[in-house]
PDB file of C-alpha atoms in Angstrom:
ATOM      1  CA  ASP A 456     -24.806  20.361 -79.136  1.00  0.00           C
ATOM      2  CA  THR A 457     -24.109  17.094 -78.277  1.00  0.00           C
ATOM      3  CA  GLU A 458     -26.710  15.134 -80.772  1.00  0.00           C
ATOM      4  CA  VAL A 459     -26.380  13.545 -83.885  1.00  0.00           C
ATOM      5  CA  THR A 460     -29.314  14.738 -86.480  1.00  0.00           C
ATOM      6  CA  GLN A 461     -30.706  12.718 -89.062  1.00  0.00           C
ATOM      7  CA  THR A 462     -32.932  13.563 -92.170  1.00  0.00           C
ATOM      8  CA  PRO A 463     -35.168  12.485 -93.027  1.00  0.00           C
ATOM      9  CA  LYS A 464     -36.870  10.615 -90.472  1.00  0.00           C
ATOM     10  CA  HIS A 465     -39.103   8.382 -93.078  1.00  0.00           C
ATOM     11  CA  LEU A 466     -38.415   7.912 -96.165  1.00  0.00           C
ATOM     12  CA  VAL A 467     -40.217   5.845 -99.270  1.00  0.00           C
ATOM     13  CA  MET A 468     -38.871   5.322-102.216  1.00  0.00           C
ATOM     14  CA  GLY A 469     -39.100   3.167-105.545  1.00  0.00           C
ATOM     15  CA  MET A 470     -36.418   0.877-106.687  1.00  0.00           C
ATOM     16  CA  THR A 471     -35.455   3.186-109.516  1.00  0.00           C
ATOM     17  CA  ASN A 472     -35.380   6.113-107.039  1.00  0.00           C
ATOM     18  CA  LYS A 473     -32.072   8.049-106.307  1.00  0.00           C
ATOM     19  CA  LYS A 474     -32.120   9.219-102.853  1.00  0.00           C
ATOM     20  CA  SER A 475     -29.665  10.421 -99.821  1.00  0.00           C
ATOM     21  CA  LEU A 476     -29.955   9.994 -95.971  1.00  0.00           C
ATOM     22  CA  LYS A 477     -28.134  12.856 -93.785  1.00  0.00           C
ATOM     23  CA  CYS A 478     -26.519  12.858 -91.264  1.00  0.00           C
ATOM     24  CA  GLU A 479     -24.821  15.925 -89.103  1.00  0.00           C
ATOM     25  CA  GLN A 480     -22.964  16.227 -85.691  1.00  0.00           C
ATOM     26  CA  HIS A 481     -21.305  19.154 -84.023  1.00  0.00           C
ATOM     27  CA  MET A 482     -19.727  17.617 -80.972  1.00  0.00           C
ATOM     28  CA  GLY A 483     -15.898  17.807 -82.680  1.00  0.00           C
ATOM     29  CA  HIS A 484     -16.464  13.928 -83.080  1.00  0.00           C
ATOM     30  CA  ARG A 485     -13.669  12.394 -85.877  1.00  0.00           C
ATOM     31  CA  ALA A 486     -15.200   8.878 -86.641  1.00  0.00           C
ATOM     32  CA  MET A 487     -18.672   8.555 -87.988  1.00  0.00           C
ATOM     33  CA  TYR A 488     -20.918   5.402 -88.703  1.00  0.00           C
ATOM     34  CA  TRP A 489     -23.514   4.005 -90.647  1.00  0.00           C
ATOM     35  CA  TYR A 490     -25.542   0.891 -89.353  1.00  0.00           C
ATOM     36  CA  LYS A 491     -28.624  -0.955 -90.923  1.00  0.00           C
ATOM     37  CA  GLN A 492     -31.110  -2.113 -88.241  1.00  0.00           C
ATOM     38  CA  LYS A 493     -34.182  -4.961 -89.260  1.00  0.00           C
ATOM     39  CA  ALA A 494     -36.937  -4.873 -87.087  1.00  0.00           C
ATOM     40  CA  LYS A 495     -35.932  -6.767 -84.085  1.00  0.00           C
ATOM     41  CA  LYS A 496     -32.658  -7.387 -84.935  1.00  0.00           C
ATOM     42  CA  PRO A 497     -29.608  -5.669 -83.808  1.00  0.00           C
ATOM     43  CA  PRO A 498     -27.861  -3.041 -85.584  1.00  0.00           C
ATOM     44  CA  GLU A 499     -25.385  -3.917 -88.325  1.00  0.00           C
ATOM     45  CA  LEU A 500     -22.369  -2.029 -89.176  1.00  0.00           C
ATOM     46  CA  MET A 501     -22.216  -0.465 -92.652  1.00  0.00           C
ATOM     47  CA  PHE A 502     -19.257   2.093 -92.976  1.00  0.00           C
ATOM     48  CA  VAL A 503     -17.093   3.500 -90.858  1.00  0.00           C
ATOM     49  CA  TYR A 504     -15.242   7.046 -91.430  1.00  0.00           C
ATOM     50  CA  SER A 505     -12.393   8.047 -89.533  1.00  0.00           C
ATOM     51  CA  TYR A 506     -10.739  11.745 -89.893  1.00  0.00           C
ATOM     52  CA  GLU A 507     -13.461  11.898 -93.178  1.00  0.00           C
ATOM     53  CA  LYS A 508     -11.961   8.962 -94.950  1.00  0.00           C
ATOM     54  CA  LEU A 509     -13.568   6.020 -95.122  1.00  0.00           C
ATOM     55  CA  SER A 510     -11.919   2.852 -92.995  1.00  0.00           C
ATOM     56  CA  ILE A 511     -14.521   0.002 -92.771  1.00  0.00           C
ATOM     57  CA  ASN A 512     -16.685  -1.138 -95.703  1.00  0.00           C
ATOM     58  CA  GLU A 513     -18.507  -4.156 -94.309  1.00  0.00           C
ATOM     59  CA  SER A 514     -19.314  -5.321 -97.911  1.00  0.00           C
ATOM     60  CA  VAL A 515     -22.163  -3.358 -98.638  1.00  0.00           C
ATOM     61  CA  PRO A 516     -23.918  -3.484-102.024  1.00  0.00           C
ATOM     62  CA  SER A 517     -22.339  -0.493-104.523  1.00  0.00           C
ATOM     63  CA  ARG A 518     -26.272   0.592-104.045  1.00  0.00           C
ATOM     64  CA  PHE A 519     -25.242   2.160-101.018  1.00  0.00           C
ATOM     65  CA  SER A 520     -22.608   4.828-101.327  1.00  0.00           C
ATOM     66  CA  PRO A 521     -21.239   6.762 -98.336  1.00  0.00           C
ATOM     67  CA  GLU A 522     -19.699  10.293 -98.491  1.00  0.00           C
ATOM     68  CA  CYS A 523     -18.115  12.391 -95.979  1.00  0.00           C
ATOM     69  CA  PRO A 524     -17.991  16.078 -97.737  1.00  0.00           C
ATOM     70  CA  ASN A 525     -16.217  17.308 -93.761  1.00  0.00           C
ATOM     71  CA  SER A 526     -16.100  16.281 -90.346  1.00  0.00           C
ATOM     72  CA  SER A 527     -19.545  17.056 -89.486  1.00  0.00           C
ATOM     73  CA  LEU A 528     -21.347  15.613 -92.207  1.00  0.00           C
ATOM     74  CA  LEU A 529     -22.087  11.872 -93.518  1.00  0.00           C
ATOM     75  CA  ASN A 530     -24.585  10.974 -96.217  1.00  0.00           C
ATOM     76  CA  LEU A 531     -25.573   7.536 -97.535  1.00  0.00           C
ATOM     77  CA  HIS A 532     -26.560   8.105-101.660  1.00  0.00           C
ATOM     78  CA  LEU A 533     -29.184   5.470-101.994  1.00  0.00           C
ATOM     79  CA  HIS A 534     -30.032   4.350-105.852  1.00  0.00           C
ATOM     80  CA  ALA A 535     -31.545   0.953-107.234  1.00  0.00           C
ATOM     81  CA  LEU A 536     -32.626  -0.517-103.859  1.00  0.00           C
ATOM     82  CA  GLN A 537     -34.536  -3.466-103.455  1.00  0.00           C
ATOM     83  CA  PRO A 538     -37.710  -3.966-100.975  1.00  0.00           C
ATOM     84  CA  GLU A 539     -35.462  -6.196 -98.451  1.00  0.00           C
ATOM     85  CA  ASP A 540     -33.278  -3.054 -97.858  1.00  0.00           C
ATOM     86  CA  SER A 541     -36.153  -1.378 -96.368  1.00  0.00           C
ATOM     87  CA  ALA A 542     -34.772  -0.973 -92.446  1.00  0.00           C
ATOM     88  CA  LEU A 543     -34.031   1.528 -89.905  1.00  0.00           C
ATOM     89  CA  TYR A 544     -30.780   3.544 -91.061  1.00  0.00           C
ATOM     90  CA  LEU A 545     -28.743   4.569 -88.063  1.00  0.00           C
ATOM     91  CA  CYS A 546     -26.068   6.901 -88.092  1.00  0.00           C
ATOM     92  CA  ALA A 547     -23.581   7.596 -84.948  1.00  0.00           C
ATOM     93  CA  SER A 548     -20.630   9.438 -84.267  1.00  0.00           C
ATOM     94  CA  SER A 549     -17.733   9.117 -81.831  1.00  0.00           C
ATOM     95  CA  GLN A 550     -14.385  10.884 -80.642  1.00  0.00           C
ATOM     96  CA  ASP A 551     -12.165   9.038 -82.387  1.00  0.00           C
ATOM     97  CA  PRO A 552     -12.324   5.446 -83.552  1.00  0.00           C
ATOM     98  CA  VAL A 553      -9.593   3.975 -81.756  1.00  0.00           C
ATOM     99  CA  GLU A 554      -9.923   5.950 -78.030  1.00  0.00           C
ATOM    100  CA  ASN A 555     -13.385   4.788 -77.987  1.00  0.00           C
ATOM    101  CA  TYR A 556     -15.699   6.743 -75.120  1.00  0.00           C
ATOM    102  CA  GLY A 557     -18.938   5.315 -76.632  1.00  0.00           C
ATOM    103  CA  TYR A 558     -21.145   6.371 -79.452  1.00  0.00           C
ATOM    104  CA  THR A 559     -23.959   9.165 -79.846  1.00  0.00           C
ATOM    105  CA  PHE A 560     -26.517   7.652 -82.003  1.00  0.00           C
ATOM    106  CA  GLY A 561     -29.277   9.493 -84.215  1.00  0.00           C
ATOM    107  CA  SER A 562     -32.833   8.911 -84.082  1.00  0.00           C
ATOM    108  CA  GLY A 563     -32.499   6.874 -87.653  1.00  0.00           C
ATOM    109  CA  THR A 564     -34.133   7.039 -90.930  1.00  0.00           C
ATOM    110  CA  ARG A 565     -36.809   4.787 -91.465  1.00  0.00           C
ATOM    111  CA  LEU A 566     -36.529   3.902 -95.026  1.00  0.00           C
ATOM    112  CA  THR A 567     -39.365   1.669 -97.362  1.00  0.00           C
ATOM    113  CA  VAL A 568     -38.513   0.472-100.791  1.00  0.00           C
ATOM    114  CA  VAL A 569     -41.434   0.026-102.558  1.00  0.00           C
TER     115      VAL A 569
ATOM    116  CA  SER B 448     -21.910 -11.215 -87.937  1.00  0.00           C
ATOM    117  CA  GLN B 449     -22.995 -10.369 -84.228  1.00  0.00           C
ATOM    118  CA  GLN B 450     -20.259 -11.833 -81.686  1.00  0.00           C
ATOM    119  CA  GLY B 451     -22.459 -11.179 -78.740  1.00  0.00           C
ATOM    120  CA  GLU B 452     -25.124 -13.313 -77.380  1.00  0.00           C
ATOM    121  CA  GLU B 453     -27.637 -11.741 -74.733  1.00  0.00           C
ATOM    122  CA  ASP B 454     -29.589 -13.588 -72.423  1.00  0.00           C
ATOM    123  CA  PRO B 455     -32.747 -13.395 -71.907  1.00  0.00           C
ATOM    124  CA  GLN B 456     -34.118 -12.709 -74.994  1.00  0.00           C
ATOM    125  CA  ALA B 457     -37.269 -10.987 -73.075  1.00  0.00           C
ATOM    126  CA  LEU B 458     -37.314 -10.148 -69.507  1.00  0.00           C
ATOM    127  CA  SER B 459     -40.830  -8.982 -67.798  1.00  0.00           C
ATOM    128  CA  ILE B 460     -40.624  -7.526 -64.403  1.00  0.00           C
ATOM    129  CA  GLN B 461     -42.335  -5.734 -61.881  1.00  0.00           C
ATOM    130  CA  GLU B 462     -41.576  -1.739 -60.666  1.00  0.00           C
ATOM    131  CA  GLY B 463     -39.197  -1.854 -58.335  1.00  0.00           C
ATOM    132  CA  GLU B 464     -37.353  -5.027 -58.980  1.00  0.00           C
ATOM    133  CA  ASN B 465     -34.175  -5.241 -60.155  1.00  0.00           C
ATOM    134  CA  ALA B 466     -33.285  -6.649 -63.818  1.00  0.00           C
ATOM    135  CA  THR B 467     -30.197  -8.629 -64.682  1.00  0.00           C
ATOM    136  CA  MET B 468     -29.208  -9.135 -68.328  1.00  0.00           C
ATOM    137  CA  ASN B 469     -26.212 -11.038 -69.593  1.00  0.00           C
ATOM    138  CA  CYS B 470     -24.118 -10.834 -72.476  1.00  0.00           C
ATOM    139  CA  SER B 471     -21.361 -13.560 -74.134  1.00  0.00           C
ATOM    140  CA  TYR B 472     -18.713 -12.853 -76.691  1.00  0.00           C
ATOM    141  CA  LYS B 473     -16.197 -14.417 -78.876  1.00  0.00           C
ATOM    142  CA  THR B 474     -12.990 -12.624 -79.270  1.00  0.00           C
ATOM    143  CA  SER B 475     -10.843 -10.640 -77.437  1.00  0.00           C
ATOM    144  CA  ILE B 476     -12.126  -7.117 -76.662  1.00  0.00           C
ATOM    145  CA  ASN B 477     -10.835  -3.718 -75.974  1.00  0.00           C
ATOM    146  CA  ASN B 478     -14.164  -2.499 -74.471  1.00  0.00           C
ATOM    147  CA  LEU B 479     -17.513  -3.830 -73.946  1.00  0.00           C
ATOM    148  CA  GLN B 480     -20.405  -0.975 -74.309  1.00  0.00           C
ATOM    149  CA  TRP B 481     -24.271  -1.037 -73.189  1.00  0.00           C
ATOM    150  CA  TYR B 482     -27.037   0.540 -75.022  1.00  0.00           C
ATOM    151  CA  ARG B 483     -30.721   1.012 -74.647  1.00  0.00           C
ATOM    152  CA  GLN B 484     -33.001   1.301 -77.376  1.00  0.00           C
ATOM    153  CA  ASN B 485     -36.530   2.240 -76.713  1.00  0.00           C
ATOM    154  CA  SER B 486     -39.236   1.207 -79.587  1.00  0.00           C
ATOM    155  CA  GLY B 487     -37.887   2.154 -83.049  1.00  0.00           C
ATOM    156  CA  ARG B 488     -35.505   4.607 -82.167  1.00  0.00           C
ATOM    157  CA  GLY B 489     -31.934   5.421 -81.724  1.00  0.00           C
ATOM    158  CA  LEU B 490     -29.841   3.710 -79.536  1.00  0.00           C
ATOM    159  CA  VAL B 491     -28.667   5.867 -76.199  1.00  0.00           C
ATOM    160  CA  HIS B 492     -25.257   4.568 -74.435  1.00  0.00           C
ATOM    161  CA  LEU B 493     -25.281   3.808 -71.211  1.00  0.00           C
ATOM    162  CA  ILE B 494     -21.935   2.670 -69.982  1.00  0.00           C
ATOM    163  CA  LEU B 495     -18.647   1.496 -71.235  1.00  0.00           C
ATOM    164  CA  ILE B 496     -15.931  -0.596 -69.131  1.00  0.00           C
ATOM    165  CA  ARG B 497     -12.772  -1.228 -70.388  1.00  0.00           C
ATOM    166  CA  SER B 498     -11.200  -4.642 -70.919  1.00  0.00           C
ATOM    167  CA  ASN B 499      -8.878  -4.155 -67.953  1.00  0.00           C
ATOM    168  CA  GLU B 500     -11.881  -3.313 -65.367  1.00  0.00           C
ATOM    169  CA  ARG B 501     -14.177  -5.778 -63.855  1.00  0.00           C
ATOM    170  CA  GLU B 502     -17.302  -3.563 -62.393  1.00  0.00           C
ATOM    171  CA  LYS B 503     -18.518  -0.244 -63.182  1.00  0.00           C
ATOM    172  CA  HIS B 504     -21.485   1.494 -61.556  1.00  0.00           C
ATOM    173  CA  SER B 505     -23.721   4.377 -63.281  1.00  0.00           C
ATOM    174  CA  GLY B 506     -26.520   5.857 -61.257  1.00  0.00           C
ATOM    175  CA  ARG B 507     -28.803   2.435 -61.185  1.00  0.00           C
ATOM    176  CA  LEU B 508     -26.656   0.632 -63.473  1.00  0.00           C
ATOM    177  CA  ARG B 509     -24.029  -1.989 -62.363  1.00  0.00           C
ATOM    178  CA  VAL B 510     -22.050  -3.598 -65.049  1.00  0.00           C
ATOM    179  CA  THR B 511     -19.329  -6.394 -64.609  1.00  0.00           C
ATOM    180  CA  LEU B 512     -17.214  -8.019 -67.015  1.00  0.00           C
ATOM    181  CA  ASP B 513     -15.004 -11.449 -66.736  1.00  0.00           C
ATOM    182  CA  THR B 514     -12.921 -11.717 -69.802  1.00  0.00           C
ATOM    183  CA  SER B 515     -11.463 -14.935 -68.629  1.00  0.00           C
ATOM    184  CA  LYS B 516     -15.557 -16.183 -69.519  1.00  0.00           C
ATOM    185  CA  LYS B 517     -15.780 -13.486 -72.017  1.00  0.00           C
ATOM    186  CA  SER B 518     -19.056 -12.454 -70.618  1.00  0.00           C
ATOM    187  CA  SER B 519     -20.778  -9.268 -68.820  1.00  0.00           C
ATOM    188  CA  SER B 520     -23.918  -8.629 -67.050  1.00  0.00           C
ATOM    189  CA  LEU B 521     -25.881  -5.648 -66.535  1.00  0.00           C
ATOM    190  CA  LEU B 522     -27.984  -5.181 -63.607  1.00  0.00           C
ATOM    191  CA  ILE B 523     -30.579  -2.094 -63.415  1.00  0.00           C
ATOM    192  CA  THR B 524     -31.697  -1.478 -59.568  1.00  0.00           C
ATOM    193  CA  ALA B 525     -35.141  -0.529 -58.555  1.00  0.00           C
ATOM    194  CA  SER B 526     -36.398  -0.419 -62.031  1.00  0.00           C
ATOM    195  CA  ARG B 527     -39.110   1.731 -63.482  1.00  0.00           C
ATOM    196  CA  ALA B 528     -41.840   1.396 -66.458  1.00  0.00           C
ATOM    197  CA  ALA B 529     -39.408   4.121 -68.136  1.00  0.00           C
ATOM    198  CA  ASP B 530     -36.801   1.626 -68.363  1.00  0.00           C
ATOM    199  CA  THR B 531     -38.952  -0.698 -70.275  1.00  0.00           C
ATOM    200  CA  ALA B 532     -36.814  -0.774 -73.762  1.00  0.00           C
ATOM    201  CA  SER B 533     -34.463  -3.117 -75.959  1.00  0.00           C
ATOM    202  CA  TYR B 534     -30.865  -3.436 -74.362  1.00  0.00           C
ATOM    203  CA  PHE B 535     -27.699  -4.288 -76.239  1.00  0.00           C
ATOM    204  CA  CYS B 536     -24.494  -5.162 -75.673  1.00  0.00           C
ATOM    205  CA  ALA B 537     -21.681  -4.598 -78.043  1.00  0.00           C
ATOM    206  CA  THR B 538     -18.251  -5.049 -78.291  1.00  0.00           C
ATOM    207  CA  ASP B 539     -15.335  -2.959 -79.640  1.00  0.00           C
ATOM    208  CA  ALA B 540     -13.010  -5.713 -80.732  1.00  0.00           C
ATOM    209  CA  LEU B 541      -9.070  -5.246 -80.167  1.00  0.00           C
ATOM    210  CA  PRO B 542      -7.625  -4.303 -83.342  1.00  0.00           C
ATOM    211  CA  ASN B 543      -6.269  -6.615 -86.375  1.00  0.00           C
ATOM    212  CA  ALA B 544      -2.860  -6.887 -87.246  1.00  0.00           C
ATOM    213  CA  GLY B 545      -3.555  -4.374 -89.922  1.00  0.00           C
ATOM    214  CA  GLY B 546      -5.413  -1.923 -87.336  1.00  0.00           C
ATOM    215  CA  THR B 547      -7.881  -2.029 -89.672  1.00  0.00           C
ATOM    216  CA  SER B 548     -10.740  -2.854 -87.030  1.00  0.00           C
ATOM    217  CA  TYR B 549     -10.677   0.175 -85.305  1.00  0.00           C
ATOM    218  CA  GLY B 550     -14.389   1.535 -84.935  1.00  0.00           C
ATOM    219  CA  LYS B 551     -15.961  -2.017 -85.232  1.00  0.00           C
ATOM    220  CA  LEU B 552     -18.401  -1.781 -82.641  1.00  0.00           C
ATOM    221  CA  THR B 553     -20.556  -5.631 -82.691  1.00  0.00           C
ATOM    222  CA  PHE B 554     -23.903  -5.474 -81.282  1.00  0.00           C
ATOM    223  CA  GLY B 555     -25.121  -8.826 -79.600  1.00  0.00           C
ATOM    224  CA  GLN B 556     -28.930 -10.009 -80.292  1.00  0.00           C
ATOM    225  CA  GLY B 557     -30.576  -7.841 -77.438  1.00  0.00           C
ATOM    226  CA  THR B 558     -32.798  -7.993 -74.302  1.00  0.00           C
ATOM    227  CA  ILE B 559     -36.263  -6.779 -74.454  1.00  0.00           C
ATOM    228  CA  LEU B 560     -37.097  -5.751 -70.895  1.00  0.00           C
ATOM    229  CA  THR B 561     -40.471  -4.741 -70.139  1.00  0.00           C
ATOM    230  CA  VAL B 562     -41.147  -3.128 -66.760  1.00  0.00           C
ATOM    231  CA  HIS B 563     -44.784  -3.180 -65.342  1.00  0.00           C
ATOM    232  CA  PRO B 564     -46.007  -0.466 -63.232  1.00  0.00           C
TER     233      PRO B 564
END
């Protein structure tokens, strides 16, 4: 299995809702990442998990809460989002955060906040 | 912040022609990577070049790296309509003194390539 699977593919949520994005990989990768991408812009790093521990938080607002239950799963919990948070959320993984051979990206969750 | 700047922002060519995209960056790097993104989809890793390498090939792709100029280029030879996509360079910075920047891949602004059949 050489894929990163993200669910759901599309999500529409209200500003008072709580929802979660899920990401799964079975490649034995020990680093996992969340990126946010606005239309016609490059991906922007949000969080890095290294060996299931949060190693980088790029000053992301607390309404985004990451979780890494085990080495194969990565969640992003969403609460009280704003319309400007609407974007494509991309999960990625790599073998190791130090020895980088390239990232494998999922196809993303397109989030719309209404 | 995005440290990579790419040019051109958009490139339109005919099938069979070569496409060259350039990337400049600001800080010292461990490696530089190129990714492709089809419209609204995930990114696909194309090639990685390490800071001690100057040129790398993969199929129709050729990547060069000039660390003295902090720049890289991606050449796609004999382009096909299926190569139509956005192309991003991404830099893997050297770790800081605390070692906390491992895994911090930073993307350039991207080049939109359109290949006409």
